[in-house]
Amino acid sequence: MQNSSRVALVTGANRGIGLEIARQLARHGLTVVIGARDAKSGEAAAAELGGTVVAEPLDVTDAAGVERALRAIGDRFGRLDVLVNNAGILIDEGKAASTVSLDVVAKTLETNLLGAWRLSQAVIPDMRRGGYGRIVNVSSAMGTLGDLERSSGGWPAYRLSKTALDALTILLASELRGENILVNAAIPGWVRTRMGGSGAPRSVEEGADTAVWLAMLPDDGPSGRLFQDRKPLDW
Ligand code: NAP
């Protein structure tokens, strides 16, 4: 199948790393759907990229909205081949696990973990029908167990959400083994975005590269692995 027939959905793609992932996937010839919780901002991003990029209103925490968005994508394109779970929040700057508000933890998990889980559950039936699927979870080095151990415990909710997202990656990959639906996690590194701040060393182009590479894996590619700079990394 040609790349031009493939359809990809990137969540949180109206800005930052997600927007760049959408740009690079479109360059590979895919039809790309920008999922954005703010419809206007999604439309503006799609217009910026042009070509085969469209926008769909999508808040990953809204179950009915996710269903609606996927129905719209199905009606329009009749398929969904690639899902990049990129949408994420970091709202526990300066907090510690012993004192952080559990509301903050719940909100973080709702977006960073359950959002990705919800979207994955929603797209897997179509991927199974098509006999093809690539799911990429945008994770963080801050979620790896080694980094948790070395850290002084800051950003507990954000870290845990990414550790859990990594675990979800393994679980889905194990479940889907042999079905040509490859599920992997990508670490972008520290990237200059609203989340990463202007002092981060990496560009969005560098931050998006591994996720895009994983989205384009051949059928004999890896599954259930974590990658940074296209190289496997320990969880
Ligand atoms: P960003 O510039 O803050 O962008 C985050 C994106 O996620 C925005 O488009 C935002 O939409 C969207 N989003 C948040 N909650 C959402 C929801 N409920 N539904 C749909 N979209 C939602 O952050 P970024 O740096 O590009 O981060 C992208 C991913 O990379 C995140 O998963 C992040 O954890 C990961 N990451 C980033 C870095 C870094 O250094 N930047 C490092 C490691 C991992 P709005 O515009 O509506 O807010």
Short mmCIF file of C-alpha atoms and ligand atoms in Angstrom, two decimals:
data_model
loop_
_atom_site.label_atom_id
_atom_site.label_comp_id
_atom_site.label_asym_id
_atom_site.label_seq_id
_atom_site.Cartn_x
_atom_site.Cartn_y
_atom_site.Cartn_z
CA MET A 1 0.00 0.00 0.00
CA GLN A 2 1.25 3.49 -0.89
CA ASN A 3 1.83 5.98 1.93
CA SER A 4 -0.60 8.31 0.16
CA SER A 5 -3.47 5.94 0.98
CA ARG A 6 -2.62 5.86 4.66
CA VAL A 7 -4.41 8.04 7.18
CA ALA A 8 -2.80 9.21 10.42
CA LEU A 9 -4.30 10.90 13.47
CA VAL A 10 -1.99 12.96 15.69
CA THR A 11 -3.49 14.15 18.98
CA GLY A 12 -2.57 17.57 20.36
CA ALA A 13 -1.19 18.50 16.95
CA ASN A 14 -2.19 22.16 16.82
CA ARG A 15 1.21 23.19 18.19
CA GLY A 16 4.55 21.97 19.53
CA ILE A 17 5.90 18.50 18.81
CA GLY A 18 2.51 17.22 17.60
CA LEU A 19 2.31 19.86 14.88
CA GLU A 20 5.79 18.90 13.70
CA ILE A 21 4.90 15.18 13.72
CA ALA A 22 1.89 16.04 11.54
CA ARG A 23 4.11 18.07 9.18
CA GLN A 24 6.64 15.25 8.80
CA LEU A 25 3.97 12.56 8.30
CA ALA A 26 2.37 14.69 5.59
CA ARG A 27 5.81 14.99 3.94
CA HIS A 28 5.91 11.19 3.88
CA GLY A 29 2.71 11.36 1.84
CA LEU A 30 0.19 10.37 4.51
CA THR A 31 -3.17 12.03 4.90
CA VAL A 32 -2.92 13.57 8.35
CA VAL A 33 -5.69 14.49 10.76
CA ILE A 34 -4.72 17.10 13.31
CA GLY A 35 -6.59 16.39 16.54
CA ALA A 36 -7.00 19.62 18.50
CA ARG A 37 -9.22 20.41 21.44
CA ASP A 38 -9.61 23.96 20.17
CA ALA A 39 -11.25 23.70 16.73
CA LYS A 40 -9.97 27.09 15.48
CA SER A 41 -6.42 26.34 16.47
CA GLY A 42 -6.64 22.93 14.74
CA GLU A 43 -7.96 24.54 11.55
CA ALA A 44 -5.17 27.13 11.61
CA ALA A 45 -2.55 24.39 12.02
CA ALA A 46 -4.04 22.37 9.14
CA ALA A 47 -4.09 25.48 6.95
CA GLU A 48 -0.44 26.14 7.83
CA LEU A 49 0.56 22.65 6.70
CA GLY A 50 -1.77 22.57 3.67
CA GLY A 51 -1.89 19.62 1.26
CA THR A 52 -3.37 16.45 2.70
CA VAL A 53 -3.71 17.76 6.27
CA VAL A 54 -7.11 18.31 7.85
CA ALA A 55 -8.25 19.13 11.38
CA GLU A 56 -10.75 17.44 13.66
CA PRO A 57 -11.88 18.78 17.05
CA LEU A 58 -10.58 16.29 19.62
CA ASP A 59 -10.20 16.49 23.38
CA VAL A 60 -8.64 13.21 24.45
CA THR A 61 -10.35 13.39 27.86
CA ASP A 62 -13.83 13.55 26.32
CA ALA A 63 -15.04 10.01 25.56
CA ALA A 64 -18.08 11.13 23.52
CA GLY A 65 -15.94 13.65 21.64
CA VAL A 66 -13.36 10.99 20.79
CA GLU A 67 -16.11 8.74 19.45
CA ARG A 68 -17.51 11.64 17.40
CA ALA A 69 -14.09 12.53 15.97
CA LEU A 70 -13.33 8.95 14.96
CA ARG A 71 -16.73 8.58 13.33
CA ALA A 72 -16.02 11.75 11.34
CA ILE A 73 -12.62 10.41 10.26
CA GLY A 74 -14.22 7.07 9.31
CA ASP A 75 -16.94 8.79 7.28
CA ARG A 76 -14.40 10.96 5.48
CA PHE A 77 -11.57 8.53 4.82
CA GLY A 78 -12.92 5.07 5.64
CA ARG A 79 -9.74 4.08 7.44
CA LEU A 80 -7.22 4.99 10.12
CA ASP A 81 -3.76 3.46 9.90
CA VAL A 82 -1.60 5.47 12.27
CA LEU A 83 -2.32 6.93 15.71
CA VAL A 84 0.20 9.18 17.44
CA ASN A 85 -0.78 9.76 21.06
CA ASN A 86 1.02 13.06 21.51
CA ALA A 87 -1.39 15.21 23.57
CA GLY A 88 0.04 15.82 27.00
CA ILE A 89 0.04 18.17 29.97
CA LEU A 90 2.57 18.97 32.67
CA ILE A 91 0.84 20.69 35.59
CA ASP A 92 2.83 19.59 38.64
CA GLU A 93 5.95 21.74 38.31
CA GLY A 94 7.61 22.13 41.73
CA LYS A 95 5.45 19.44 43.37
CA ALA A 96 6.48 16.34 45.33
CA ALA A 97 4.80 12.94 45.50
CA SER A 98 4.23 13.25 49.26
CA THR A 99 2.19 16.45 48.93
CA VAL A 100 0.92 16.88 45.37
CA SER A 101 -2.84 17.32 45.05
CA LEU A 102 -4.42 14.09 43.88
CA ASP A 103 -6.71 16.19 41.70
CA VAL A 104 -3.61 17.25 39.80
CA VAL A 105 -2.52 13.61 39.58
CA ALA A 106 -5.94 12.52 38.32
CA LYS A 107 -6.07 15.31 35.74
CA THR A 108 -2.60 14.42 34.50
CA LEU A 109 -3.42 10.72 34.21
CA GLU A 110 -6.74 11.52 32.52
CA THR A 111 -4.89 13.27 29.66
CA ASN A 112 -1.49 11.61 29.45
CA LEU A 113 -2.50 8.01 30.17
CA LEU A 114 -6.26 7.54 29.78
CA GLY A 115 -6.41 9.84 26.76
CA ALA A 116 -3.90 7.65 24.93
CA TRP A 117 -5.62 4.50 26.16
CA ARG A 118 -9.05 5.74 25.07
CA LEU A 119 -7.81 6.62 21.58
CA SER A 120 -5.98 3.32 21.24
CA GLN A 121 -9.07 1.33 22.19
CA ALA A 122 -11.11 3.33 19.72
CA VAL A 123 -8.80 2.80 16.72
CA ILE A 124 -7.68 -0.81 17.23
CA PRO A 125 -10.87 -2.42 15.83
CA ASP A 126 -10.40 -0.56 12.51
CA MET A 127 -6.69 -1.34 12.46
CA ARG A 128 -7.51 -5.02 13.02
CA ARG A 129 -9.97 -4.93 10.14
CA GLY A 130 -7.36 -3.33 7.90
CA GLY A 131 -4.60 -5.73 9.03
CA TYR A 132 -2.30 -2.77 9.61
CA GLY A 133 -1.68 -0.30 12.39
CA ARG A 134 1.03 1.84 13.95
CA ILE A 135 0.46 3.33 17.40
CA VAL A 136 3.08 5.69 18.78
CA ASN A 137 2.90 6.93 22.35
CA VAL A 138 4.88 10.09 22.98
CA SER A 139 6.57 9.43 26.29
CA SER A 140 9.35 11.09 28.27
CA ALA A 141 12.71 10.14 29.72
CA MET A 142 11.25 11.48 32.98
CA GLY A 143 9.00 8.40 33.09
CA THR A 144 11.74 5.78 32.86
CA LEU A 145 12.37 3.84 36.06
CA GLY A 146 16.06 4.73 36.04
CA ASP A 147 15.24 8.43 35.85
CA LEU A 148 12.68 8.09 38.67
CA GLU A 149 15.35 6.48 40.83
CA ARG A 150 17.95 9.13 40.03
CA SER A 151 15.52 12.04 40.44
CA SER A 152 14.74 13.91 43.61
CA GLY A 153 11.04 13.19 43.05
CA GLY A 154 9.92 16.32 41.19
CA TRP A 155 7.02 16.31 38.69
CA PRO A 156 5.54 13.15 40.27
CA ALA A 157 2.25 13.12 38.38
CA TYR A 158 3.83 13.83 35.00
CA ARG A 159 6.54 11.21 35.54
CA LEU A 160 4.06 8.57 36.66
CA SER A 161 1.76 9.29 33.72
CA LYS A 162 4.63 8.55 31.33
CA THR A 163 5.77 5.44 33.25
CA ALA A 164 2.19 4.18 32.98
CA LEU A 165 2.03 5.13 29.30
CA ASP A 166 5.17 3.04 28.74
CA ALA A 167 3.51 0.12 30.53
CA LEU A 168 0.41 0.54 28.36
CA THR A 169 2.69 0.42 25.30
CA ILE A 170 4.02 -2.98 26.42
CA LEU A 171 0.56 -4.34 27.24
CA LEU A 172 -0.98 -3.32 23.90
CA ALA A 173 2.02 -4.56 21.93
CA SER A 174 1.85 -7.94 23.70
CA GLU A 175 -1.87 -8.23 23.05
CA LEU A 176 -1.53 -7.29 19.37
CA ARG A 177 1.56 -9.33 18.53
CA GLY A 178 1.19 -11.09 15.18
CA GLU A 179 -1.55 -8.71 13.98
CA ASN A 180 0.69 -6.17 12.20
CA ILE A 181 -0.32 -3.47 14.67
CA LEU A 182 2.96 -2.19 16.08
CA VAL A 183 2.85 -0.21 19.31
CA ASN A 184 5.91 1.71 20.49
CA ALA A 185 6.84 4.67 22.65
CA ALA A 186 9.02 7.62 21.60
CA ILE A 187 11.04 9.97 23.77
CA PRO A 188 11.43 13.37 22.08
CA GLY A 189 14.16 14.66 24.42
CA TRP A 190 13.94 18.14 25.93
CA VAL A 191 12.33 20.24 23.20
CA ARG A 192 11.65 23.96 22.70
CA THR A 193 7.83 24.09 22.97
CA ARG A 194 5.39 25.72 25.35
CA MET A 195 5.90 22.71 27.64
CA GLY A 196 9.67 22.42 27.21
CA GLY A 197 10.36 26.16 27.36
CA SER A 198 12.60 28.31 25.20
CA GLY A 199 15.82 27.14 26.92
CA ALA A 200 15.46 23.51 25.81
CA PRO A 201 18.31 22.24 23.63
CA ARG A 202 16.24 20.44 20.95
CA SER A 203 14.18 21.70 18.05
CA VAL A 204 10.69 20.35 17.32
CA GLU A 205 12.15 18.73 14.20
CA GLU A 206 14.53 16.68 16.37
CA GLY A 207 11.79 16.00 18.91
CA ALA A 208 9.35 14.69 16.30
CA ASP A 209 11.79 12.51 14.35
CA THR A 210 11.61 9.26 16.37
CA ALA A 211 7.80 9.32 16.64
CA VAL A 212 7.53 9.76 12.86
CA TRP A 213 10.04 6.97 12.25
CA LEU A 214 7.97 4.66 14.50
CA ALA A 215 4.77 5.69 12.71
CA MET A 216 6.34 4.57 9.40
CA LEU A 217 7.82 1.23 10.55
CA PRO A 218 7.78 -1.65 8.09
CA ASP A 219 5.72 -4.74 8.94
CA ASP A 220 8.74 -6.51 10.45
CA GLY A 221 9.52 -3.53 12.71
CA PRO A 222 9.74 -3.68 16.49
CA SER A 223 6.77 -3.48 18.84
CA GLY A 224 6.49 -2.92 22.58
CA ARG A 225 9.71 -0.90 22.78
CA LEU A 226 10.83 2.54 23.90
CA PHE A 227 13.02 4.62 21.55
CA GLN A 228 14.95 7.85 21.64
CA ASP A 229 16.80 9.09 18.56
CA ARG A 230 15.64 5.89 16.82
CA LYS A 231 17.59 3.78 19.32
CA PRO A 232 16.00 1.40 21.87
CA LEU A 233 16.15 2.54 25.47
CA ASP A 234 15.57 0.77 28.80
CA TRP A 235 12.19 1.42 30.39
P1 NAP B 1 2.91 21.58 24.20
O1 NAP B 1 3.60 22.52 23.30
O2 NAP B 1 2.46 22.01 25.54
O3 NAP B 1 1.69 20.95 23.39
C1 NAP B 1 0.82 20.04 24.02
C2 NAP B 1 -0.30 19.73 23.05
O4 NAP B 1 -1.19 18.81 23.71
C3 NAP B 1 -1.13 20.96 22.69
O5 NAP B 1 -1.52 20.85 21.35
C4 NAP B 1 -2.33 20.85 23.61
O6 NAP B 1 -3.50 21.49 23.14
C5 NAP B 1 -2.50 19.33 23.58
N1 NAP B 1 -3.39 18.85 24.63
C6 NAP B 1 -3.29 18.96 25.96
N2 NAP B 1 -4.34 18.41 26.56
C7 NAP B 1 -5.15 17.93 25.58
C8 NAP B 1 -6.38 17.26 25.54
N3 NAP B 1 -7.06 16.97 26.66
N4 NAP B 1 -6.91 16.89 24.34
C9 NAP B 1 -6.26 17.18 23.21
N5 NAP B 1 -5.09 17.85 23.16
C10 NAP B 1 -4.54 18.22 24.34
O7 NAP B 1 3.82 20.30 24.51
P2 NAP B 1 4.90 19.53 23.62
O8 NAP B 1 6.21 19.85 24.19
O9 NAP B 1 4.65 19.71 22.19
O10 NAP B 1 4.55 18.04 24.08
C11 NAP B 1 3.99 17.07 23.22
C12 NAP B 1 4.23 15.71 23.86
O11 NAP B 1 5.63 15.50 24.04
C13 NAP B 1 3.60 15.58 25.25
O12 NAP B 1 3.06 14.30 25.40
C14 NAP B 1 4.79 15.75 26.18
O13 NAP B 1 4.60 15.11 27.42
C15 NAP B 1 5.90 15.11 25.37
N6 NAP B 1 7.25 15.54 25.75
C16 NAP B 1 7.64 16.84 25.58
C17 NAP B 1 8.94 17.19 25.95
C18 NAP B 1 9.46 18.60 25.76
O14 NAP B 1 10.61 18.85 26.17
N7 NAP B 1 8.71 19.51 25.18
C19 NAP B 1 9.81 16.24 26.48
C20 NAP B 1 9.37 14.94 26.63
C21 NAP B 1 8.09 14.59 26.25
P3 NAP B 1 -3.87 23.04 23.52
O15 NAP B 1 -3.15 23.90 22.53
O16 NAP B 1 -5.34 23.06 23.36
O17 NAP B 1 -3.41 23.26 24.92
#
